[in-house]
PDB file of C-alpha atoms in Angstrom:
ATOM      1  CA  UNK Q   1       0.000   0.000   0.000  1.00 45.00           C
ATOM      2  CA  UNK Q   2       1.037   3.403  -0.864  1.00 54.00           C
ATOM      3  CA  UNK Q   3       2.238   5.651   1.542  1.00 72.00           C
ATOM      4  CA  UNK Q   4       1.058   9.009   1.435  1.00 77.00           C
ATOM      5  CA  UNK Q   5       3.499  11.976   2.651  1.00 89.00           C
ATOM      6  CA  UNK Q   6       2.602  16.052   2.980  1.00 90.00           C
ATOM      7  CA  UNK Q   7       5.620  18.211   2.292  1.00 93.00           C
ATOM      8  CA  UNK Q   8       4.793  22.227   3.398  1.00 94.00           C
ATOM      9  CA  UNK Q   9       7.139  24.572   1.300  1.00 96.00           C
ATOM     10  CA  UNK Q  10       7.188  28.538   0.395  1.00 96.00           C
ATOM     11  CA  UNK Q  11       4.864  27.911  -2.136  1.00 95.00           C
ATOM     12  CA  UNK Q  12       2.039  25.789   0.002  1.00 96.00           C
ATOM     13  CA  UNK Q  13       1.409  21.899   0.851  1.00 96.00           C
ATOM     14  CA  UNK Q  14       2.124  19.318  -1.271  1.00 95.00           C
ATOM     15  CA  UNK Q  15       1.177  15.589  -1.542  1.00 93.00           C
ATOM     16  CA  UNK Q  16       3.445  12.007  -2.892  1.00 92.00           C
ATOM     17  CA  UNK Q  17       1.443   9.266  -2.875  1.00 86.00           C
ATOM     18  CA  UNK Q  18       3.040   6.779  -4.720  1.00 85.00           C
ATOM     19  CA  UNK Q  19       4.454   8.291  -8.225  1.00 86.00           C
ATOM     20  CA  UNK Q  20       1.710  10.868  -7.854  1.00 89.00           C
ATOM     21  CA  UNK Q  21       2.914  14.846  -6.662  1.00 91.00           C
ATOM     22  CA  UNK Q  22      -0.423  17.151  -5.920  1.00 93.00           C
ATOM     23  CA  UNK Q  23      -0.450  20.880  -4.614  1.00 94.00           C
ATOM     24  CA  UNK Q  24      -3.707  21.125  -2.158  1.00 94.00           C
ATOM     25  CA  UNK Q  25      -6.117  23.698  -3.405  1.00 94.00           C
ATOM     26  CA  UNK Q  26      -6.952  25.562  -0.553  1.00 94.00           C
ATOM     27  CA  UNK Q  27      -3.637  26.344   0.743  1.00 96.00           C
ATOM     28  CA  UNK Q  28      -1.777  26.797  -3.195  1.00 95.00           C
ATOM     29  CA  UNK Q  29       0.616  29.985  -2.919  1.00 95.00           C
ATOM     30  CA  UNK Q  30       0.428  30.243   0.974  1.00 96.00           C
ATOM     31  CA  UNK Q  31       3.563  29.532   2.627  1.00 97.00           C
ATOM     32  CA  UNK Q  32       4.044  26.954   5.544  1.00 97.00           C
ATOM     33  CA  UNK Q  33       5.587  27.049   8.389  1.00 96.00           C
ATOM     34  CA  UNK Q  34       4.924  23.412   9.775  1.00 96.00           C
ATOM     35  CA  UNK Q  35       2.714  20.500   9.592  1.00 96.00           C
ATOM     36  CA  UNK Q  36       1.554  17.625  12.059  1.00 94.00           C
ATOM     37  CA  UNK Q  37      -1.095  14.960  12.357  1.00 90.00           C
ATOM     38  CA  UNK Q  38      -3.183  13.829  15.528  1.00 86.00           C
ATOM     39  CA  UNK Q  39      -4.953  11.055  15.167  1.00 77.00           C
ATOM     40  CA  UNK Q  40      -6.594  11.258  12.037  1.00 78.00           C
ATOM     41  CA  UNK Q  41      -6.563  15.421  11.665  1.00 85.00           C
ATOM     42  CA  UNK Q  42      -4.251  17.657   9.989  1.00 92.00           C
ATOM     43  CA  UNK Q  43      -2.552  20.579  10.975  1.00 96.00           C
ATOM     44  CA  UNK Q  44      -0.947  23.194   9.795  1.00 97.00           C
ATOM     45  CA  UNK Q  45       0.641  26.943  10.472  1.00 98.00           C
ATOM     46  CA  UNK Q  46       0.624  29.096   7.642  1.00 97.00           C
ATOM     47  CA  UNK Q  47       2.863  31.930   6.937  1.00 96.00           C
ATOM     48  CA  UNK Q  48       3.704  32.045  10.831  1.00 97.00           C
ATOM     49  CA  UNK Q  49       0.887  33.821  11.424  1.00 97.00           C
ATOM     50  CA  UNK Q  50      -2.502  31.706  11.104  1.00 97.00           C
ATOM     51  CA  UNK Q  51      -3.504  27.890  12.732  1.00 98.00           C
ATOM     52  CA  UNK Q  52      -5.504  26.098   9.704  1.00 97.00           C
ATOM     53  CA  UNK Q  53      -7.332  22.611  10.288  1.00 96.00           C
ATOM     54  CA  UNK Q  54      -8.181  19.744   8.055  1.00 94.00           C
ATOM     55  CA  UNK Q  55     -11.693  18.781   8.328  1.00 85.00           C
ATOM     56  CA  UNK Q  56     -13.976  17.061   6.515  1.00 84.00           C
ATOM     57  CA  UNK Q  57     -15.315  19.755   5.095  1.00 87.00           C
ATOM     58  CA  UNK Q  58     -11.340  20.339   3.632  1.00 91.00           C
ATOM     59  CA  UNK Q  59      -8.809  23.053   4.889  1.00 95.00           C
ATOM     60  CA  UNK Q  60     -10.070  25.781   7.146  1.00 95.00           C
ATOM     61  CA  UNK Q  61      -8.261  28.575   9.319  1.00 95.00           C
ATOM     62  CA  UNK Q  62      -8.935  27.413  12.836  1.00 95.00           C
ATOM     63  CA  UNK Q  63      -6.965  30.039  14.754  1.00 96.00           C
ATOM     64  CA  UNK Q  64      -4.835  33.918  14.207  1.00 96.00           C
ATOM     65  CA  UNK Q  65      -1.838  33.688  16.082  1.00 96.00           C
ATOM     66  CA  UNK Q  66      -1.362  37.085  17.259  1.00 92.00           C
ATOM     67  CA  UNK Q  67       1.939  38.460  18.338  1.00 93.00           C
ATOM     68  CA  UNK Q  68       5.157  36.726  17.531  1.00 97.00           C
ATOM     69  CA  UNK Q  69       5.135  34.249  14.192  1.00 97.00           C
ATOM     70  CA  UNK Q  70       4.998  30.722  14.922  1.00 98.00           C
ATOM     71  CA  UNK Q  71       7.697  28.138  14.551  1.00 98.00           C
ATOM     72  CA  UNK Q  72       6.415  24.865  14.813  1.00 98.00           C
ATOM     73  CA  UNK Q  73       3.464  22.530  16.397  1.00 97.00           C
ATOM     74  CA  UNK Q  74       2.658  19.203  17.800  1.00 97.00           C
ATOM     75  CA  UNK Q  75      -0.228  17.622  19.778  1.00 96.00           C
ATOM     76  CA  UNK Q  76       0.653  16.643  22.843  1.00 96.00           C
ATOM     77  CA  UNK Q  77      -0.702  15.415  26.380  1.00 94.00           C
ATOM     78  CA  UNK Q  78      -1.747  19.141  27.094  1.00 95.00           C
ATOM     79  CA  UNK Q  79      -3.217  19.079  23.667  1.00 95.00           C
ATOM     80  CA  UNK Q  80      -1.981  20.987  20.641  1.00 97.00           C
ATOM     81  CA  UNK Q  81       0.894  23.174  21.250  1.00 98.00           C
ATOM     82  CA  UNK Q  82       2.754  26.194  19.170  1.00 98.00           C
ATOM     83  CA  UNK Q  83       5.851  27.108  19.913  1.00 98.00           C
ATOM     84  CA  UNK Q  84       6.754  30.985  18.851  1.00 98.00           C
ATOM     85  CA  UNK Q  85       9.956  33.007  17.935  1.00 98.00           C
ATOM     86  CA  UNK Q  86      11.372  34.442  21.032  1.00 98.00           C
ATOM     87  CA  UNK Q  87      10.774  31.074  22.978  1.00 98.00           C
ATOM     88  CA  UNK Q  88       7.384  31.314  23.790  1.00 98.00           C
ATOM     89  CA  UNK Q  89       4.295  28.430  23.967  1.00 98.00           C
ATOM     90  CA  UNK Q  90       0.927  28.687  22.844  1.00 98.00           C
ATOM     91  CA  UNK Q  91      -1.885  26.420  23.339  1.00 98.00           C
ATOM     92  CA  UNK Q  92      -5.087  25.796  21.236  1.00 96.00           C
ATOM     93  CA  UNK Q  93      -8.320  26.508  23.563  1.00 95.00           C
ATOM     94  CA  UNK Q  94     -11.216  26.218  21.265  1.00 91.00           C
ATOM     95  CA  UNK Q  95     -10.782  28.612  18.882  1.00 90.00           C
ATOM     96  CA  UNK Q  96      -7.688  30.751  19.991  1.00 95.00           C
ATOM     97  CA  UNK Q  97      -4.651  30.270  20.804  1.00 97.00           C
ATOM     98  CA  UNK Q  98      -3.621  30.856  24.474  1.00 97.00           C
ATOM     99  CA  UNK Q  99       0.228  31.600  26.713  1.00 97.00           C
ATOM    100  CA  UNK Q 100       1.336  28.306  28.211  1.00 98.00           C
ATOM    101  CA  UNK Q 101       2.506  31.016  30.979  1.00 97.00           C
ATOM    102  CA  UNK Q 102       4.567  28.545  32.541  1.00 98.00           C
ATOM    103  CA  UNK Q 103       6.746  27.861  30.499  1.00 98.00           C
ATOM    104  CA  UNK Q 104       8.689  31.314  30.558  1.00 98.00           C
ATOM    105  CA  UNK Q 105       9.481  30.638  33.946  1.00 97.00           C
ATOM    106  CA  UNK Q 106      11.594  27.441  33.019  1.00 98.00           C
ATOM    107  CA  UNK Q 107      14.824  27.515  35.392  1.00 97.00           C
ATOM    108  CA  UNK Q 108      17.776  28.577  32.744  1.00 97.00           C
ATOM    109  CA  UNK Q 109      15.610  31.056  30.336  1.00 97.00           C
ATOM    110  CA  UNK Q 110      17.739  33.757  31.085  1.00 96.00           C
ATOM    111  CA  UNK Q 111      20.610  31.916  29.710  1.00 97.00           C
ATOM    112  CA  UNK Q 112      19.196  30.879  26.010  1.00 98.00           C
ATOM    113  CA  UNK Q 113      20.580  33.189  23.016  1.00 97.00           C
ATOM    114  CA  UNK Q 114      21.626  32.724  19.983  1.00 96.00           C
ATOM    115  CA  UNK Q 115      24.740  33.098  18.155  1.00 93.00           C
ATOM    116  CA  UNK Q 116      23.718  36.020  15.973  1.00 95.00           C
ATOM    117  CA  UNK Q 117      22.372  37.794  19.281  1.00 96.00           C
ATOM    118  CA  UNK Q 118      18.654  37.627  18.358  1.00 96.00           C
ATOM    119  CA  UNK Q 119      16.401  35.870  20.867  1.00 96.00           C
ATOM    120  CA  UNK Q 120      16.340  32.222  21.037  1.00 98.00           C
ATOM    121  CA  UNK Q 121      13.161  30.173  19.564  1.00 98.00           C
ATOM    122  CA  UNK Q 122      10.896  27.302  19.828  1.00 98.00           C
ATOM    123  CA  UNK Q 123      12.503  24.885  16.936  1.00 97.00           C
ATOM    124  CA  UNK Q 124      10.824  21.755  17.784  1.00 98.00           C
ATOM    125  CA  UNK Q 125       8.001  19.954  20.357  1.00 98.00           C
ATOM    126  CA  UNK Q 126       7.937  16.806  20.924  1.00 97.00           C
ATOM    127  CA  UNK Q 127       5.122  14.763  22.870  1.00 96.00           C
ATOM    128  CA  UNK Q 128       6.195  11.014  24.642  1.00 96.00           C
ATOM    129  CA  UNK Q 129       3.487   7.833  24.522  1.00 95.00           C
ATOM    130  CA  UNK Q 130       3.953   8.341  28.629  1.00 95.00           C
ATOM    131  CA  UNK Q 131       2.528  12.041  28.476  1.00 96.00           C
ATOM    132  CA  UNK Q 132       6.055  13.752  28.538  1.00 97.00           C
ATOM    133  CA  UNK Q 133       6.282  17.098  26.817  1.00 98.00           C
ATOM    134  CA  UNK Q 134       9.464  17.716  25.405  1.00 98.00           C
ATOM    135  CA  UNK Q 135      10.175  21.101  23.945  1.00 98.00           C
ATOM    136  CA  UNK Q 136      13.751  22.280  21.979  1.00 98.00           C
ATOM    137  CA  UNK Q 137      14.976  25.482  22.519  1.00 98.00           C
ATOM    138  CA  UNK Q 138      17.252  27.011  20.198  1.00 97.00           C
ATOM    139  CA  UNK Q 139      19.814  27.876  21.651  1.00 97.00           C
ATOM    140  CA  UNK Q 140      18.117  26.512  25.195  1.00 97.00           C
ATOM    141  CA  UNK Q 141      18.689  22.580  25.012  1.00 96.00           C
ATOM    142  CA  UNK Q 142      15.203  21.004  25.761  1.00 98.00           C
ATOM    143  CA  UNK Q 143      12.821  21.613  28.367  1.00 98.00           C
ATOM    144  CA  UNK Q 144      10.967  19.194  29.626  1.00 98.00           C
ATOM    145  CA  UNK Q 145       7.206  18.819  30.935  1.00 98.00           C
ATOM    146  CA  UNK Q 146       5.682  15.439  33.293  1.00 97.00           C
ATOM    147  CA  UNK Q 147       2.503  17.329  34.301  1.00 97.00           C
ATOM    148  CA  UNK Q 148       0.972  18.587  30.964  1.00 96.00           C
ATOM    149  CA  UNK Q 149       2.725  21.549  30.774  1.00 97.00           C
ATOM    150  CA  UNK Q 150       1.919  22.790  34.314  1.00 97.00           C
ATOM    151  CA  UNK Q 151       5.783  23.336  35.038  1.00 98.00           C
ATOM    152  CA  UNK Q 152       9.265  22.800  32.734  1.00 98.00           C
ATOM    153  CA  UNK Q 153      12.602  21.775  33.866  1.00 98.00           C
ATOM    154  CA  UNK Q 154      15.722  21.925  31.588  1.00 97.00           C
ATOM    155  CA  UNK Q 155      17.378  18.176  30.681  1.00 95.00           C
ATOM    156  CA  UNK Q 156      20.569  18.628  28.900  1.00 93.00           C
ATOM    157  CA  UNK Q 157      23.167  21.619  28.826  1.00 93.00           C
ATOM    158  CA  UNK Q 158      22.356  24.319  26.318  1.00 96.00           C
ATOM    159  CA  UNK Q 159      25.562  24.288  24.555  1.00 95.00           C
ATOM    160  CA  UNK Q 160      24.642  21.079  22.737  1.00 95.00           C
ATOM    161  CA  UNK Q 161      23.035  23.353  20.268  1.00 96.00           C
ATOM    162  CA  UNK Q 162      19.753  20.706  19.713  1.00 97.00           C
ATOM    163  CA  UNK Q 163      18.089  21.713  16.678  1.00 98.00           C
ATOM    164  CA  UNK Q 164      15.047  19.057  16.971  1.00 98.00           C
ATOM    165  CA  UNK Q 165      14.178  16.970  19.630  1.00 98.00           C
ATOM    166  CA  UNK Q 166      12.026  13.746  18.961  1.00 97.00           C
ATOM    167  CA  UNK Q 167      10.485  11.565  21.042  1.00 97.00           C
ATOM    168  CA  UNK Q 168      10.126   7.683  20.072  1.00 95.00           C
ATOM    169  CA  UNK Q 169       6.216   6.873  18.705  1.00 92.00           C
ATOM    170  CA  UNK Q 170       6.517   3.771  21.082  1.00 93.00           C
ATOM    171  CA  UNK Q 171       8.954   3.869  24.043  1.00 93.00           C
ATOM    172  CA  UNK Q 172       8.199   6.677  26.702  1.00 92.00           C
ATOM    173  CA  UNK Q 173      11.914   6.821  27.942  1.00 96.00           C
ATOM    174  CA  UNK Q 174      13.683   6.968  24.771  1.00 96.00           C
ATOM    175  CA  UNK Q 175      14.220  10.706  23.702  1.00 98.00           C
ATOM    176  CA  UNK Q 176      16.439  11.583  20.674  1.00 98.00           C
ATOM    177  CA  UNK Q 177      17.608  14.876  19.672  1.00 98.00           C
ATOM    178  CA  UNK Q 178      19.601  16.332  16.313  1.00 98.00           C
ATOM    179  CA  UNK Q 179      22.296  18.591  17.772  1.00 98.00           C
ATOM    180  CA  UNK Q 180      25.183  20.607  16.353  1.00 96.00           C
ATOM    181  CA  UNK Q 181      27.602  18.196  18.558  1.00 95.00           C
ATOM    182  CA  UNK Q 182      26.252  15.348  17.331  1.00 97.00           C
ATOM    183  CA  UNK Q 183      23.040  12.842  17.608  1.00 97.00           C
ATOM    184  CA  UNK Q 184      21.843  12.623  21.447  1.00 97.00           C
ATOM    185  CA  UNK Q 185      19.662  10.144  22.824  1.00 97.00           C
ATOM    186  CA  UNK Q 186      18.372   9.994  26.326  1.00 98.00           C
ATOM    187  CA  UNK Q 187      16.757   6.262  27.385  1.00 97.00           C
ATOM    188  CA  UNK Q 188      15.667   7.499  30.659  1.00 97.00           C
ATOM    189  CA  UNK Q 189      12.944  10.054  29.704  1.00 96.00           C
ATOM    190  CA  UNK Q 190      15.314  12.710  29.493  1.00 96.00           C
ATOM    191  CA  UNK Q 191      17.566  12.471  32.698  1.00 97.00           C
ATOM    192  CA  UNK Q 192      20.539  11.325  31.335  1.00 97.00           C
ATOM    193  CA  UNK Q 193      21.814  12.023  27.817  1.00 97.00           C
ATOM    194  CA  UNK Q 194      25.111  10.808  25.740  1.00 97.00           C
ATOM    195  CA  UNK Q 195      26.093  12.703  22.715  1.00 96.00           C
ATOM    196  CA  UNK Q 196      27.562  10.451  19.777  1.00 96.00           C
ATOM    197  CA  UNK Q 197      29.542  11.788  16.366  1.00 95.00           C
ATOM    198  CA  UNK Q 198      31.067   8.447  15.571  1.00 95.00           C
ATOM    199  CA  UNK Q 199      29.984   6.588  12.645  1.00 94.00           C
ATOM    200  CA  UNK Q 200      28.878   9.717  11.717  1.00 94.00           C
ATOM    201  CA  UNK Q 201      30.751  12.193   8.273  1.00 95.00           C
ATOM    202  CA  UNK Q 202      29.992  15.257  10.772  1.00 95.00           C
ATOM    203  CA  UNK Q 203      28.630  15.934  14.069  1.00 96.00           C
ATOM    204  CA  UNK Q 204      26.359  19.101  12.850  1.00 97.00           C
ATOM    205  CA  UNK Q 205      22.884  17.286  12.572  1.00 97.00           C
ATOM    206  CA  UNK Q 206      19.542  19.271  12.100  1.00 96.00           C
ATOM    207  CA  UNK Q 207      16.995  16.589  11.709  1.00 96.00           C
ATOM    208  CA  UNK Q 208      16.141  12.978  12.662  1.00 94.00           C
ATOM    209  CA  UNK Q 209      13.943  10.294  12.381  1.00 93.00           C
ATOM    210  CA  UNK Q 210      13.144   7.009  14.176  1.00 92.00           C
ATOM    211  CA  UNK Q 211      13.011   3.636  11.623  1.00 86.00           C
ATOM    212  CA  UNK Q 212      11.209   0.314  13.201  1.00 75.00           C
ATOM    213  CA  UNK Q 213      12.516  -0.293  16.720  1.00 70.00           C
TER     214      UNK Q 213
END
């Protein structure tokens, strides 16, 4: 059976499915930020700026996010999540788009920067089959949520550089990141973490995926 993938780009989302490359009507020309599924819906942030939804009635803006452009999303255990520019969370409330308040006050904030001296941002979320929020900074390492985003403790030193963070689809204490020091992987939830390069042509990694076990 055919797998079917959705590829967001500058010029709106795209769909393979099998030999087969389509451009989806409704958002044609708009450019995407990021993409995610929850269980059987479709997400999508367009142009930083505006939360759409795929229904059954087809595409439809679900949410404005106001204030500083978005930078990625994920559903989680506190339900959908965007993370902003400047480090910031929002979370989906009906129809709007609400602070996650707590996590500014995450223990560390005041040392995440970046090496261009513009604020650090939300790069990546990632939610655990245990309920485990885990969020990447950049530059900030990866804060880390057991109580649905009620309160956020750090897990790894910042100056790994993580540039996504990805939790396993199966197995609650495995956590893997893509850093600029190499591939990380934590198989205690996040506690612990070792940094590997070997094997590896170079240790600057920006993305990652999990294959079978």
């Amino acid at each position: 059976m055919d797998t079917r993938i959705r590829v967001g780009t500058s010029e709106g989302l795209w769909e393979i499915e099998g030999d087969r490359l389509a451009a989806v009507a409704a958002l044609a020309g708009r450019p995407l930020t990021a993409v995610a599924e929850d269980a059987g819906w479709s997400w999508a942030i367009v142009d930083g700026r505006t939360l759409w939804r795929e229904s059954e009635r087809g595409w439809e803006e679900r949410a404005a996010i106001e204030g500083l452009p978005a930078t990625c999303l994920a559903p989680t255990s506190a339900g959908l999540l965007v993370g902003t520019e400047q480090a910031h969370l929002l979370k989906l409330a009906g129809n709007a788009l609400e602070p996650v308040s707590a996590f500014d006050a995450t223990e560390g904030r005041d040392t995440w920067y970046t090496p261009w001296g513009d604020p650090a941002d939300v790069r990546s979320i990632a939610s655990a089959v245990d309920g485990t929020i885990h969020v990447n900074v950049h530059v900030g390492g990866v804060a880390r949520s057991r109580d649905r985003g009620r309160s956020w403790a750090p897990t790894l030193d910042i100056e790994e550089d993580v540039h996504q963070v990805l939790a396993h689809p199966t197995r609650g204490d495995v956590v893997l990141v893509a850093a600029a020091e190499g591939f990380g992987v934590s198989r205690d939830g996040g506690n612990t973490w070792q940094i590997v390069a070997e094997g590896l042509h170079a240790h600057y990694l920006r993305a990652l995926a999990v294959s079978d076990d």
